[in-house]
Tab-separated table of C-alpha atoms and ligand atoms in Angstrom:
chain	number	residue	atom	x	y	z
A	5	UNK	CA	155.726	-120.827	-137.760
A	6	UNK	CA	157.249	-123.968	-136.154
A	7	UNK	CA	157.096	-124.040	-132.127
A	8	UNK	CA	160.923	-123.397	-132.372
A	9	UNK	CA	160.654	-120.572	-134.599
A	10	UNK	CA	158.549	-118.501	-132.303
A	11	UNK	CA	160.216	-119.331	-129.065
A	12	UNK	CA	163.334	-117.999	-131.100
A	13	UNK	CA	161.391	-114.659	-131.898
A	14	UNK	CA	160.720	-114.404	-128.402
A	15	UNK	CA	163.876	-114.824	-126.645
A	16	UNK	CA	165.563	-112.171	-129.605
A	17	UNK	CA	162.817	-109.769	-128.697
A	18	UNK	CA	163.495	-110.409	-124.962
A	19	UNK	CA	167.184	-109.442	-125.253
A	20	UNK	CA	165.903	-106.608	-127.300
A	21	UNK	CA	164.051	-105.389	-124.561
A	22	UNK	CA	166.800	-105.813	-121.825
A	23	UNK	CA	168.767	-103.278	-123.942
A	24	UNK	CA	165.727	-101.081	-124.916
A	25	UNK	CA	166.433	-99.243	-121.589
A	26	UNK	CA	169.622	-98.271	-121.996
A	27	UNK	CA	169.881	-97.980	-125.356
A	28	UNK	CA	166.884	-95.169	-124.618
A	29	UNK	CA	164.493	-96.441	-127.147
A	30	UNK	CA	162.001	-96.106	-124.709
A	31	UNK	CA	159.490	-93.339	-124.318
A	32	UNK	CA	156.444	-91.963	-123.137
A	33	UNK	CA	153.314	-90.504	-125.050
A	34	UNK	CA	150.280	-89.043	-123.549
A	35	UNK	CA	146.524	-88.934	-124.291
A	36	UNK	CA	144.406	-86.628	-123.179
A	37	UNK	CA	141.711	-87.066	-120.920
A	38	UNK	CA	138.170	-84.368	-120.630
A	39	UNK	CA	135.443	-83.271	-118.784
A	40	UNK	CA	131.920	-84.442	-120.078
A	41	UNK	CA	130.616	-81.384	-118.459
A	42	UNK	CA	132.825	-78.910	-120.187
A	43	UNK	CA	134.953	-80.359	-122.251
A	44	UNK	CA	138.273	-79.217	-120.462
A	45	UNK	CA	140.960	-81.293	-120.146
A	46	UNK	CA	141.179	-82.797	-116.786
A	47	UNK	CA	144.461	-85.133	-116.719
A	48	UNK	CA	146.492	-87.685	-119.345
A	49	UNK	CA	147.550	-91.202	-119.675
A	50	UNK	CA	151.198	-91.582	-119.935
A	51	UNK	CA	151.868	-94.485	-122.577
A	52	UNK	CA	154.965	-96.349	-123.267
A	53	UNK	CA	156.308	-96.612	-126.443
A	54	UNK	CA	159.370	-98.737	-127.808
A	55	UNK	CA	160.958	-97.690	-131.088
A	56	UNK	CA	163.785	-100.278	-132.267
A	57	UNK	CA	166.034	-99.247	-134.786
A	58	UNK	CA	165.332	-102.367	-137.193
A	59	UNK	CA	162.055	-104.073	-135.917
A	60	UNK	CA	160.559	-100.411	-135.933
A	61	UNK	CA	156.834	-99.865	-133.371
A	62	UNK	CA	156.720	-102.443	-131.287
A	63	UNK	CA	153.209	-102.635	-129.251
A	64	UNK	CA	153.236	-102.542	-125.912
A	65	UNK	CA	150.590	-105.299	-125.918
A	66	UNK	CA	153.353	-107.358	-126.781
A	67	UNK	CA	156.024	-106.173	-125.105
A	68	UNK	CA	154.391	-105.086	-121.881
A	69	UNK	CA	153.100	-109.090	-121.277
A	70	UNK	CA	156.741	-110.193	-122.104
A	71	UNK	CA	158.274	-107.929	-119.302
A	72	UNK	CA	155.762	-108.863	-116.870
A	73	UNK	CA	156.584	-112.616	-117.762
A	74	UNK	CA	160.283	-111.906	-117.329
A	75	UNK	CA	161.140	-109.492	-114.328
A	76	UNK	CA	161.758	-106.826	-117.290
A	77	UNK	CA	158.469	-104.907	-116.156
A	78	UNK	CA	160.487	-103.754	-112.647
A	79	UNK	CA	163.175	-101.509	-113.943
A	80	UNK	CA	160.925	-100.298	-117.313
A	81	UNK	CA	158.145	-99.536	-114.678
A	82	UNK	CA	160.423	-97.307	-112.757
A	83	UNK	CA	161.566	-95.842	-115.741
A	84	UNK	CA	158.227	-95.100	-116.345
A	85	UNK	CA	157.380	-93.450	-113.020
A	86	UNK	CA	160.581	-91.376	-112.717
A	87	UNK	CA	159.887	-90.183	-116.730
A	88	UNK	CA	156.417	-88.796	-116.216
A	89	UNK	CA	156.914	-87.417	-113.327
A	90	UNK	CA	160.334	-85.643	-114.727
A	91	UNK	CA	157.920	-84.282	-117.754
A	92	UNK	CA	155.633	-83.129	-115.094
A	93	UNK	CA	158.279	-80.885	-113.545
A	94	UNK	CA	159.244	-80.004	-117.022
A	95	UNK	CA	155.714	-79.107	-117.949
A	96	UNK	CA	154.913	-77.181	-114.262
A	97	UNK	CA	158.037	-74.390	-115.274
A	98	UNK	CA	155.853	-73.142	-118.263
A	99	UNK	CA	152.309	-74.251	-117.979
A	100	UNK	CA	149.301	-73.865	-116.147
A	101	UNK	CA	148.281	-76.912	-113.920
A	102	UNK	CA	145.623	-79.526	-116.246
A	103	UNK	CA	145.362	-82.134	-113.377
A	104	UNK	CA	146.852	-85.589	-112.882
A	105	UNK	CA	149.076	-87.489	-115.458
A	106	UNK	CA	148.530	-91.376	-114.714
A	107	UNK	CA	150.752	-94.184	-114.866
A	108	UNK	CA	149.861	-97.753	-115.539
A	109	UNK	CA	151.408	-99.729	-112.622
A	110	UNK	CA	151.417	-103.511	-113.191
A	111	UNK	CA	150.638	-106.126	-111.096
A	112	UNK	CA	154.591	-106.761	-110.253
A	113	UNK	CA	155.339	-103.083	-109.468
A	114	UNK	CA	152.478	-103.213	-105.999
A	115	UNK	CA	154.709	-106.218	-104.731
A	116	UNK	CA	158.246	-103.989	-104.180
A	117	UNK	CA	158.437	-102.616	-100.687
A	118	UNK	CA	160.384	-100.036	-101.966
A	119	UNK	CA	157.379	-98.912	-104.452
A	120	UNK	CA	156.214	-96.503	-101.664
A	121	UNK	CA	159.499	-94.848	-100.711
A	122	UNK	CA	160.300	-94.504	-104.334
A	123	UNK	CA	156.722	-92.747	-105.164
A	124	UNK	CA	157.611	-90.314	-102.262
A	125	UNK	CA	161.139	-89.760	-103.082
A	126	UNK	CA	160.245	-89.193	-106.794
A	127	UNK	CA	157.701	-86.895	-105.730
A	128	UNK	CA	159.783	-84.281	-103.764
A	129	UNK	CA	162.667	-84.883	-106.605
A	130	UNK	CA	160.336	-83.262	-108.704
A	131	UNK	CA	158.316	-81.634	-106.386
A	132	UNK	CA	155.317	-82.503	-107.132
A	133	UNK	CA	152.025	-82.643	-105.179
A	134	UNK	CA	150.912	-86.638	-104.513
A	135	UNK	CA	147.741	-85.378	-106.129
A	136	UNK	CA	149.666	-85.382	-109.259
A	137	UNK	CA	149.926	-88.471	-109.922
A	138	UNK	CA	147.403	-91.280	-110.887
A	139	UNK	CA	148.101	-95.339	-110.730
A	140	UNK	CA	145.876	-97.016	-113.080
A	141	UNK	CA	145.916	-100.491	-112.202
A	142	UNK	CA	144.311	-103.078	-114.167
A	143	UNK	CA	140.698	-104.980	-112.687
A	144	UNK	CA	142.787	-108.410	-113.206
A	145	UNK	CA	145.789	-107.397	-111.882
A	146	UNK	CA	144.164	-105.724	-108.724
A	147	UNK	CA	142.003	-108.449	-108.073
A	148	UNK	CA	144.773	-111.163	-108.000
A	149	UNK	CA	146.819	-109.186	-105.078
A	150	UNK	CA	147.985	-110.582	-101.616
A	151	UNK	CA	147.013	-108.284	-98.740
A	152	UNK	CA	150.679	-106.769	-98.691
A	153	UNK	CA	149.772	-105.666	-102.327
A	154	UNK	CA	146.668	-104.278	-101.214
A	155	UNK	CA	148.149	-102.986	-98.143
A	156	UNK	CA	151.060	-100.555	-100.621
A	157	UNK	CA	147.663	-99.348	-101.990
A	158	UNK	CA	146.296	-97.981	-98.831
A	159	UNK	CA	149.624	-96.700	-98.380
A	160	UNK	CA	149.367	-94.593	-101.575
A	161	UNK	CA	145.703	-93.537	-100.970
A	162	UNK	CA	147.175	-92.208	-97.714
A	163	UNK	CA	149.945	-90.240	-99.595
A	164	UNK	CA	147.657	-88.686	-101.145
A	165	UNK	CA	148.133	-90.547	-104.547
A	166	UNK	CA	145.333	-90.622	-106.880
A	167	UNK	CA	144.186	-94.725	-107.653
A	168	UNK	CA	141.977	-95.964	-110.599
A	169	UNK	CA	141.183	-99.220	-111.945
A	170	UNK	CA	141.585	-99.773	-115.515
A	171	UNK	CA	140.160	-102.250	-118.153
A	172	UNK	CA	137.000	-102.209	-115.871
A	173	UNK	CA	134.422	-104.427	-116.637
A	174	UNK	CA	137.165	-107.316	-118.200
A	175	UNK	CA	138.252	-109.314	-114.659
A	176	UNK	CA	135.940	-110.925	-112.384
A	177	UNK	CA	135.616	-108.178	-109.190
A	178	UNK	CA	133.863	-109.338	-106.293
A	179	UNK	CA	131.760	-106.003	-105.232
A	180	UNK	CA	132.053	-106.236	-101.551
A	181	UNK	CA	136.094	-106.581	-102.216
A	182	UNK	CA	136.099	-103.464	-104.700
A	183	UNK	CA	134.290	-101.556	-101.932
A	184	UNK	CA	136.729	-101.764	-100.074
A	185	UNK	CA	139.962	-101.078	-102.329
A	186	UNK	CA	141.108	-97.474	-101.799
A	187	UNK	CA	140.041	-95.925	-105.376
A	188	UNK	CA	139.020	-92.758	-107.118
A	189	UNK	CA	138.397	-93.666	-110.512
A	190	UNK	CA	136.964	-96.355	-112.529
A	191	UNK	CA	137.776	-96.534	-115.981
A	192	UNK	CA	135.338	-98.849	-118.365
A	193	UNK	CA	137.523	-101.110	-120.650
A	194	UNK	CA	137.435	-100.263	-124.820
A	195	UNK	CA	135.622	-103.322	-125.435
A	196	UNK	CA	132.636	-102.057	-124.224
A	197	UNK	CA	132.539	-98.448	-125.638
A	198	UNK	CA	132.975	-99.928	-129.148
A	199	UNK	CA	129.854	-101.235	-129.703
A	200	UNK	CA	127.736	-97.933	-128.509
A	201	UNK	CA	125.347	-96.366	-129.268
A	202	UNK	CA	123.597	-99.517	-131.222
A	203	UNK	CA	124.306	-102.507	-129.506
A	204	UNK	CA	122.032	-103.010	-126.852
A	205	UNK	CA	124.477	-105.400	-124.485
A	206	UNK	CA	127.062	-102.799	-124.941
A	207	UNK	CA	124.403	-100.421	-123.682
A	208	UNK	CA	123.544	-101.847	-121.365
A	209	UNK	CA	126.664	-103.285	-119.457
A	210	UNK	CA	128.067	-99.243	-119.785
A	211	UNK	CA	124.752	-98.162	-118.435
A	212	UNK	CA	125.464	-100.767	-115.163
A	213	UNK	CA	128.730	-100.031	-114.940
A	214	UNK	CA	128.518	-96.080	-114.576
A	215	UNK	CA	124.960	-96.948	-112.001
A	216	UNK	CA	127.680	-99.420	-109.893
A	217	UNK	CA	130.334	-96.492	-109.991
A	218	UNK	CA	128.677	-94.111	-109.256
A	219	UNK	CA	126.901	-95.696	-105.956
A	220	UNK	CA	129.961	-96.902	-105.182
A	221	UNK	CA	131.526	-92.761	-105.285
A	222	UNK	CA	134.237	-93.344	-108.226
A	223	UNK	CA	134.960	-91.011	-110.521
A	224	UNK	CA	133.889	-92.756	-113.551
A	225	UNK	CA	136.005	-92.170	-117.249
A	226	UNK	CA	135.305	-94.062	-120.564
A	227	UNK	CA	138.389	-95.342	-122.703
A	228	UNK	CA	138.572	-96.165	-126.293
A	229	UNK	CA	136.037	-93.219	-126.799
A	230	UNK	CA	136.333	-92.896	-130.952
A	231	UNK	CA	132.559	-91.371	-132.293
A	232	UNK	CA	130.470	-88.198	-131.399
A	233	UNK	CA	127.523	-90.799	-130.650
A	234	UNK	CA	129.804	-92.810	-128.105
A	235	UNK	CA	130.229	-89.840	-126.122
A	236	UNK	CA	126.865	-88.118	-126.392
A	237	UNK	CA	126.066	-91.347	-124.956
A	238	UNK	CA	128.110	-91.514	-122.439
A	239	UNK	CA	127.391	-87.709	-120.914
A	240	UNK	CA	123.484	-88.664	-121.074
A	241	UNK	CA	124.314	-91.621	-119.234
A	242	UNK	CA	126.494	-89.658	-116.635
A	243	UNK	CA	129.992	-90.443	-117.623
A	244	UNK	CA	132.129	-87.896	-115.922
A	245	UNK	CA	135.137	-88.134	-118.191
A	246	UNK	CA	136.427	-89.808	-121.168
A	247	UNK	CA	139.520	-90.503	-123.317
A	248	UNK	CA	139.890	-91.960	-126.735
A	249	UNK	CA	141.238	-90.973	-130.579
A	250	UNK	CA	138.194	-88.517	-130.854
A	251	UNK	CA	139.725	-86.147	-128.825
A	252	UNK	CA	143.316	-87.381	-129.784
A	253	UNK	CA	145.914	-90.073	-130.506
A	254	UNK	CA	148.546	-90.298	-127.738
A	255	UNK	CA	151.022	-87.589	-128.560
A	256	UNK	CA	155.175	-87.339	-127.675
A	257	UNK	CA	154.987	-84.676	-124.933
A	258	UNK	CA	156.206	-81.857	-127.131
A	259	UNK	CA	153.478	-81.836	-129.071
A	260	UNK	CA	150.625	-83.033	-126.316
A	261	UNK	CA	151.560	-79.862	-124.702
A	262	UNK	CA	152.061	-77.690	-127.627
A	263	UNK	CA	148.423	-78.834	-128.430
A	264	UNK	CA	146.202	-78.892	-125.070
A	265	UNK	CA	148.384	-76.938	-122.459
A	266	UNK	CA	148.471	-73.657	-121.603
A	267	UNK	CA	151.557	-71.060	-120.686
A	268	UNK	CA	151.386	-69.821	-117.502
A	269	UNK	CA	152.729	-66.539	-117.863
B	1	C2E	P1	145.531	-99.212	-121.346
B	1	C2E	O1	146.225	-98.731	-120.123
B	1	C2E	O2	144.134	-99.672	-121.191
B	1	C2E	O3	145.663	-98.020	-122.380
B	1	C2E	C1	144.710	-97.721	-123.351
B	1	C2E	C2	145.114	-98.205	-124.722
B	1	C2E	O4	144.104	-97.864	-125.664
B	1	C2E	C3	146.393	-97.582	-125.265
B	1	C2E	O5	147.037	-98.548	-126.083
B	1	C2E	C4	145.858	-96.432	-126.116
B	1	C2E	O6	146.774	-95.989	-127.116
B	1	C2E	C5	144.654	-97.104	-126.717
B	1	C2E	N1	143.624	-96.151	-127.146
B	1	C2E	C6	143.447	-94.885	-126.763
B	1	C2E	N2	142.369	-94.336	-127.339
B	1	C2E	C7	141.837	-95.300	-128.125
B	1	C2E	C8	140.695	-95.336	-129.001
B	1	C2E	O7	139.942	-94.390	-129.144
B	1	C2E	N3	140.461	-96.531	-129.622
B	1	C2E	C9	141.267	-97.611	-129.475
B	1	C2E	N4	140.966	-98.717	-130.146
B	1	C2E	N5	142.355	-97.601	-128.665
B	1	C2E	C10	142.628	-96.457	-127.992
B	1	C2E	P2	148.615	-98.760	-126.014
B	1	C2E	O8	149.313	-97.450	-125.818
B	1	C2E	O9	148.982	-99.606	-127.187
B	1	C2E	O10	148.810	-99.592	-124.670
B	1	C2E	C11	148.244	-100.860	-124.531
B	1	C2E	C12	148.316	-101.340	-123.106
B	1	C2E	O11	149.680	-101.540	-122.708
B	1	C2E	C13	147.762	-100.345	-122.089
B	1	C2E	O12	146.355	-100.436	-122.024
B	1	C2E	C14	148.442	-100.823	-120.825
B	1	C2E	O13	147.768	-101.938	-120.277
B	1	C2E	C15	149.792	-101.270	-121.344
B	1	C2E	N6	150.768	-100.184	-121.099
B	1	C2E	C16	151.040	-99.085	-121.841
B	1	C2E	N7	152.001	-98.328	-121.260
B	1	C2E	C17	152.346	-98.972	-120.107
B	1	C2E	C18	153.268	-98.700	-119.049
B	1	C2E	O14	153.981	-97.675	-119.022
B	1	C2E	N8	153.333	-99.610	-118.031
B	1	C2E	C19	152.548	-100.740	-118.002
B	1	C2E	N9	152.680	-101.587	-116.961
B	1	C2E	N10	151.660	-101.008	-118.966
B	1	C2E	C20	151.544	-100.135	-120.009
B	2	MG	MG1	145.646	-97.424	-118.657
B	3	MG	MG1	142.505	-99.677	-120.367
């Protein structure tokens, strides 16, 4: 590819995704996410997915950096808030409670001053407990905020809002500032589950990172979590919780709940 060639790529996929939205090839998929202590399932990820008629999958790797790079990442993240929290209601009429379904927020989204009001006002749309709902919000993006970003995070904690910080172990947090960010849950980046059992830096950075945690009072969940021997690891380590293709793929939300809910009545 010639420089031209891929800046034309680009700007078709960008108009792609302006229409994505309204053309509803957007949607949302969910992983699971258990209990090292019983194996229950204690809350899922909501993931975006973009199916275009021609190009086909699209990766939200791709997409998700483009969005952020062009305002998209506003209205698709509040498409993403109202959605989950729409299947929520959905999935409160016919099954039992499984804990909270989390979001991921990006950096762009903690800058509206309307992100607070629009939280609340989804919330009682769909009336929903605060406790519902999780932000996962990457180490990078978190650590990169003004104070009026970090501010809207108190605000949520105060809501009642449940806060995590994803990708863990990937950005460059200063400890004294993550102290004092408002969060429940840490969750350790992929990169470093792959590698366990056997690699010893692997090991060892996962071992640090659930010790910091866990002084620090997070909730602590593994990501990426793909072997048995990854996650006997991680419960003889102390993980609380983890999430990854061994317990399943992200699912559309007919069949997440048709697999791992119960009916309430
Ligand atoms: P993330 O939030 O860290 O999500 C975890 C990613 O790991 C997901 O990729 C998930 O499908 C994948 N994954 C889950 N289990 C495993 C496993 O066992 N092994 C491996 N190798 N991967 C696993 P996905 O869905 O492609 O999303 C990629 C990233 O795109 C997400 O990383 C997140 O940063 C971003 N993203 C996805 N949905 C949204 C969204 O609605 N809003 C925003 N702002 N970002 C999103
Ligand atoms: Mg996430
Ligand atoms: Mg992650």
């Amino acid at each position: 590819h010639d420089l031209s060639a891929q800046a034309s790529v680009r700007v078709g996929l960008e108009q792609e995704l302006r229409r994505a939205l309204e053309r509803g090839q957007l949607s949302l998929f969910y992983q699971p996410k258990i209990s090292l202590h019983d194996l229950q399932l204690i809350g899922a990820e909501a993931l975006i997915r973009w199916h275009h008629p021609t190009l086909g999958e699209i990766s939200p790797d791709r997409f998700i950096v483009l969005a952020e790079e062009n305002g998209m990442i506003i209205p698709i993240g509040d498409w993403v808030l109202e959605h989950a929290c729409q299947q929520m209601h959905l999935w409160n009429q016919t099954y039992e409670p499984f804990g909270p379904v989390s979001v991921n927020l990006a950096g762009a989204q903690l800058h509206q001053p309307k992100l607070l009001g629009r939280i609340q006002q989804l919330l009682r749309t769909y009336d929903l407990k605060p406790g519902c709902l999780q932000l996962e919000i990457t180490e990078n993006s978190i650590m990169s905020q003004t104070e009026e970003a970090l501010e809207a995070l108190h605000q949520l904690k105060h809501l009642g809002v449940q806060l995590a910080i994803d990708d863990f172990g990937t950005g460059y947090s200063s400890l004294s500032y993550l102290k004092r960010l408002p969060l429940d849950t840490l969750k350790i980046d992929k990169s470093f589950i792959r590698g366990l059992p056997d690699d010893p830096h692997d090991a060892a950075i996962v071992r640090a990172i659930i010790a910091l945690g866990r002084s620090m009072q997070f909730s602590i969940i593994a990501e990426g979590v793909e072997t048995q021997a990854q996650q006997t690891f991680l419960a003889a380590e102390g993980c609380e919780h983890i999430q990854g293709y061994l317990i399943s793929v992200p699912l559309s939300a007919t069949e997440f709940a048709e697999t791992f809910l119960r009916t309430s009545i």
